[in-house]
Coordinates of C-alpha atoms in Angstrom, one line a residue:
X1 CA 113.3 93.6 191.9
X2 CA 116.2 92.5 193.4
X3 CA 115.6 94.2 197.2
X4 CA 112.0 93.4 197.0
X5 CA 113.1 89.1 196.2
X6 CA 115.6 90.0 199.1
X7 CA 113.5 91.4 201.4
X8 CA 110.5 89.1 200.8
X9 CA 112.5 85.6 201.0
X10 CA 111.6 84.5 197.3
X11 CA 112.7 80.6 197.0
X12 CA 112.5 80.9 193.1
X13 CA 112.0 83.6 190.5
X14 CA 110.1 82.8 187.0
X15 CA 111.4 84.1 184.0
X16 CA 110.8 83.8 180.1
X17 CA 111.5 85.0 177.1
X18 CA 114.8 86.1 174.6
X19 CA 116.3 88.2 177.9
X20 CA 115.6 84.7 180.2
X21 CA 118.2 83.1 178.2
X22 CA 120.3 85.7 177.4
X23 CA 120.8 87.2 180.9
X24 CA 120.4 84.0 183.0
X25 CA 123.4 84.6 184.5
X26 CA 123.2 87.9 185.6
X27 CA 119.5 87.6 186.6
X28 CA 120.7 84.6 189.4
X29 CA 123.8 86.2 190.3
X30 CA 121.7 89.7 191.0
X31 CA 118.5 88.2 192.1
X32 CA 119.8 85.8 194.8
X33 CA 117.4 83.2 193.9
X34 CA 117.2 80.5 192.1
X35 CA 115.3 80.8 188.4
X36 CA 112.6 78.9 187.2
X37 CA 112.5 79.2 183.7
X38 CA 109.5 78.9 181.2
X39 CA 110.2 78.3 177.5
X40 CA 108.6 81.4 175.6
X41 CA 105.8 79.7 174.3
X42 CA 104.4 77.5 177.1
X43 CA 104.2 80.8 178.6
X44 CA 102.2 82.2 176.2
X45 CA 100.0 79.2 176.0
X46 CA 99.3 79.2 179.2
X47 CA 98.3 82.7 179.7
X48 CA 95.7 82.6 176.9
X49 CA 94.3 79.5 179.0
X50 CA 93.9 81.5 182.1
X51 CA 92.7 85.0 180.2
X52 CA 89.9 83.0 178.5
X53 CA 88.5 81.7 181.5
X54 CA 88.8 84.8 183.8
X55 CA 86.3 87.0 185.5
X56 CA 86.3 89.9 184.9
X57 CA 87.4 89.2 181.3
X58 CA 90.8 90.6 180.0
X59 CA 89.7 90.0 176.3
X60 CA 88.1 92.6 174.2
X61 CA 86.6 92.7 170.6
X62 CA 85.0 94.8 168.2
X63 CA 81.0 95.9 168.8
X64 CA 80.4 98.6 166.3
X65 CA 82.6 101.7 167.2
X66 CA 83.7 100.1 170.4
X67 CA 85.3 98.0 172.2
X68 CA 83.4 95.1 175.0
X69 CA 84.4 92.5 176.3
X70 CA 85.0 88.8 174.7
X71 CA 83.8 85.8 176.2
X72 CA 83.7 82.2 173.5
X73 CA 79.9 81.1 173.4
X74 CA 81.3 77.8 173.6
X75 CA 84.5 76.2 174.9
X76 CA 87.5 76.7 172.7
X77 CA 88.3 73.6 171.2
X78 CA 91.4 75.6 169.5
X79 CA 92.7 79.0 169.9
X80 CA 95.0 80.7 167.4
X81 CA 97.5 83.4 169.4
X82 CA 99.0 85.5 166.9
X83 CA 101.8 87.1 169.0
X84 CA 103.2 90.4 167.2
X85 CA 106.5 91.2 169.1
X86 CA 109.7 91.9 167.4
X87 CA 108.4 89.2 165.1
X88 CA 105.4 87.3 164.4
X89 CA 104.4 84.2 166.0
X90 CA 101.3 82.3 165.8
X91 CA 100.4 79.8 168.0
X92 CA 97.8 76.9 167.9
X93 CA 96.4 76.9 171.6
X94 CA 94.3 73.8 173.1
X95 CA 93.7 72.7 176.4
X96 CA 96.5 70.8 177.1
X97 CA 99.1 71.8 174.0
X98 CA 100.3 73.9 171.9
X99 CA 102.3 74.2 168.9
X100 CA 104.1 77.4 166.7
X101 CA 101.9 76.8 163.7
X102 CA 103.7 79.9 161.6
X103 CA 104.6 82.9 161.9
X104 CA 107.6 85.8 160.5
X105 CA 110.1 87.8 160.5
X106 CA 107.6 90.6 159.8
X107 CA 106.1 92.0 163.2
X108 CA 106.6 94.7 165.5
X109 CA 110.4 95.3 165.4
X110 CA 110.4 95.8 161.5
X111 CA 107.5 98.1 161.6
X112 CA 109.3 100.3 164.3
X113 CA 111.9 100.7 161.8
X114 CA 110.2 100.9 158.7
X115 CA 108.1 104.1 160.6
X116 CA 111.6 105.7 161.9
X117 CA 113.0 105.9 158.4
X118 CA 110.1 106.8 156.6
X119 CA 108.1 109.7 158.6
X120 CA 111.4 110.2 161.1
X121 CA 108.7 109.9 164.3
X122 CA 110.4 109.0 167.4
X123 CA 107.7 107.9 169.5
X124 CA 104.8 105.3 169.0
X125 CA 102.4 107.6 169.6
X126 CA 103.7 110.2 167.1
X127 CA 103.4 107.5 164.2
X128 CA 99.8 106.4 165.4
X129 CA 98.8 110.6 165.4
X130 CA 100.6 110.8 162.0
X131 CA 98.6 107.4 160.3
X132 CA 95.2 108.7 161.3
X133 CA 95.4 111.8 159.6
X134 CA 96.7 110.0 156.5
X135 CA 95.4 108.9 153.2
X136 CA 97.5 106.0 152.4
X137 CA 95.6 105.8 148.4
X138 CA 98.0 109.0 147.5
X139 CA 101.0 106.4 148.1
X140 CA 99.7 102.7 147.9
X141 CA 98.4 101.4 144.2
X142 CA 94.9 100.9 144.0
X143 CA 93.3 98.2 141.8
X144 CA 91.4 101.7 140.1
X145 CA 95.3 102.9 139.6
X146 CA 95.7 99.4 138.0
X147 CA 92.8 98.6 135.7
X148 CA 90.8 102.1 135.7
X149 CA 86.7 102.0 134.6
X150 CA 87.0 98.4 134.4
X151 CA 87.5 97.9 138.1
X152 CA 83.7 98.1 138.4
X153 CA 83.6 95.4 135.8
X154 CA 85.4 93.2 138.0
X155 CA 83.3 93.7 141.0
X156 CA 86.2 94.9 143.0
X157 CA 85.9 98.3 145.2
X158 CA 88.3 100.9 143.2
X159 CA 90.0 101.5 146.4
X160 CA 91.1 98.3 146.6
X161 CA 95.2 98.3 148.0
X162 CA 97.1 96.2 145.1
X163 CA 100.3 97.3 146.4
X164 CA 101.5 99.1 148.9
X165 CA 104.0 102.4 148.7
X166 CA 104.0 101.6 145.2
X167 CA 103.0 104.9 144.1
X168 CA 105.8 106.9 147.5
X169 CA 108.1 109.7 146.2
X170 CA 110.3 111.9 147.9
X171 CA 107.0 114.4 148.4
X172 CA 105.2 112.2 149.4
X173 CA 103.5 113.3 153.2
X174 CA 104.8 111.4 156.3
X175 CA 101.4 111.0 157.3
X176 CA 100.5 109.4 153.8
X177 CA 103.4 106.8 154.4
X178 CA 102.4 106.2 158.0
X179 CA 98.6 105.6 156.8
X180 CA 100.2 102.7 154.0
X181 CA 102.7 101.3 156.1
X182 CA 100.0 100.8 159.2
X183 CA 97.9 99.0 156.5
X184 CA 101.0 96.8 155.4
X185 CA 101.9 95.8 158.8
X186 CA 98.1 95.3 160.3
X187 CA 97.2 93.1 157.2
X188 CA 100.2 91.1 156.6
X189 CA 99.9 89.7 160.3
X190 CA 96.2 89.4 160.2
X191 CA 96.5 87.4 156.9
X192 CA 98.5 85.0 158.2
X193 CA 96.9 84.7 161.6
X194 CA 93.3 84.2 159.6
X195 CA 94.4 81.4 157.1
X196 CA 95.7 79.9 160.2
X197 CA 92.5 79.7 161.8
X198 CA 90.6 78.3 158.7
X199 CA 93.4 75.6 158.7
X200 CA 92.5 74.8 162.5
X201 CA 89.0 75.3 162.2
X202 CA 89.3 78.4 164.8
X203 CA 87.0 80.9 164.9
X204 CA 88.7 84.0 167.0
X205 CA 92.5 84.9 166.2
X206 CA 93.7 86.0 169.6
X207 CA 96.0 89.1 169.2
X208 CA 99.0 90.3 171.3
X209 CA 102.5 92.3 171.5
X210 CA 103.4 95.3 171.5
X211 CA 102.0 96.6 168.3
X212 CA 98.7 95.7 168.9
X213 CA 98.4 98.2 171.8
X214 CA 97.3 101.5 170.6
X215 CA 94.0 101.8 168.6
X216 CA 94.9 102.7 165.2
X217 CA 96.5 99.2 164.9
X218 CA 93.6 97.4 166.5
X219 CA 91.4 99.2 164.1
X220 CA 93.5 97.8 161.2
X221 CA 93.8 94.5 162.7
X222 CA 89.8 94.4 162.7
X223 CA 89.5 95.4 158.9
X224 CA 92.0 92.8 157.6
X225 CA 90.7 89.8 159.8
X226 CA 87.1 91.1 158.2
X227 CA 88.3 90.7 155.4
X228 CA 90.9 88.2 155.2
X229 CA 88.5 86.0 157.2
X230 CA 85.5 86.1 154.9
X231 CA 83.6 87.1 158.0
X232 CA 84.2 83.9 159.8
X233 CA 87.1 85.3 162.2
X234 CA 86.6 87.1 165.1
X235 CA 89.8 89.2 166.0
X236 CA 90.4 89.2 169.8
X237 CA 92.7 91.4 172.0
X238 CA 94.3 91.1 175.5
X239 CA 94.4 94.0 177.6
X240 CA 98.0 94.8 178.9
X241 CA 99.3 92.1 176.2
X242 CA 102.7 92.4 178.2
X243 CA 101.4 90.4 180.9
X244 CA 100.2 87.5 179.0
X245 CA 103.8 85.3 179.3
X246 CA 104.2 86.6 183.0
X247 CA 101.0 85.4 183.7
X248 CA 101.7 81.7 182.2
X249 CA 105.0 81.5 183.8
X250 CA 103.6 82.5 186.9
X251 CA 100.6 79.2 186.7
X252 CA 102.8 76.7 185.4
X253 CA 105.7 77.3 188.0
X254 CA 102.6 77.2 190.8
X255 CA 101.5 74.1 188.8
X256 CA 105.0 72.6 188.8
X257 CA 105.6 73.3 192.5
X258 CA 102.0 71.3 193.6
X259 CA 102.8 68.3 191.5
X260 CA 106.5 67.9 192.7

């Protein structure tokens, strides 16, 4: 990065995020240029503005078994980013503001580390390969394990998660524990992300991060919002998540620079 802003004559270099602040220093002394730096959020405000109005489309939802692209029938009034990074943060997006409506310390960085110590995988891929060939009802508690025949007198499915690992031991498999704690992770965030959209009157919950990247999360993600949305929520993902901040650092610098 540094020979290509050298060698290309960059007059300013957009950055944002934790490492923005943390590394400002370093990243003017080594870059040579001066920084123009986005606060985290704007960012990914921003970028969700753009991706919803782009062509091609870089949104994709659930059709079935697959995966097409998303475009709103009708112009978001409000947009709810649920942003699953090292935490959680979800974001109330409108056309011209935005605000951190909730979020957690629960998100990407403490699933990472609950999946290390628990199955010992070493690579995302690993833990994904493990959860889908797992059967996370021989580890979570069921509402069957809990109430037995009268769980059909309830009218509540027996398989029904009441709590998860609840039932783990040491013998338990590594896939089993990678099945449950994919459901706990996927459902905790989609929970919150879908009683934030009832609060805002939003219909789509628009997902990004790094765990949302792989398919056996996105498959999760579209169960819980199912059902933690009463139907009502439609669960949205960006393709190569990663560039949704870069992108809305990128606009409003170019924004910035035409009004000034």
């Amino acid at each position: 990065i540094c020979d290509w802003a050298a060698a290309n004559s960059i007059r300013i270099v957009g950055v944002t995020g934790g490492g923005a602040k943390k590394y400002q220093r370093l990243l003017a002394d080594k870059l040579g240029a001066p920084l123009g730096e986005v606060d985290e959020m704007s960012s990914l405000a921003a970028g969700l503005r753009a991706m919803i109005g782009m062509e091609p489309g870089p949104l994709q939802t659930p059709h079935g078994d697959q995966m097409v692209e998303f475009k709103p029938e009708v112009p978001t009034q409000t947009a709810i980013l649920t942003v699953v990074g090292t935490g959680t943060s979800i974001l109330s997006v409108e056309d011209g503001s935005h605000a951190r409506v909730s979020g957690s310390c629960y998100g990407g960085g403490t699933h990472w580390a609950l999946a290390r110590m628990l199955t010992g995988c070493e690579t995302h891929e690993e833990f994904s390969e493990l959860a889908a060939r797992g059967d996370q009802c021989q580890v979570d508690v069921t509402v069957e394990d809990i109430y037995g025949e009268a769980t059909r007198e309830l009218g509540l499915p027996p398989d029904l998660i009441a709590s998860s690992l609840a039932k783990m031991d040491p013998d338990s498999s590594r896939e089993d524990l990678a099945s449950s704690l994919l459901f706990l992770s996927a459902w905790t965030v989609s929970q919150l992300a879908c009683n934030e959209a009832v609060t805002h009157g939003a219909s789509e919950v628009y997902f990004a991060g790094g765990f949302v990247e792989n398919e056996t999360s996105m498959q999760q993600i579209v169960r819980a919002c199912a059902y933690a949305g009463g139907g009502q929520v439609t669960p949205v993902f960006i393709r190569n998540p990663s560039f949704l901040g870069v992108l809305g650092t990128a606009l409003t610098l170019h924004t910035h620079a035409k009004n000034s």
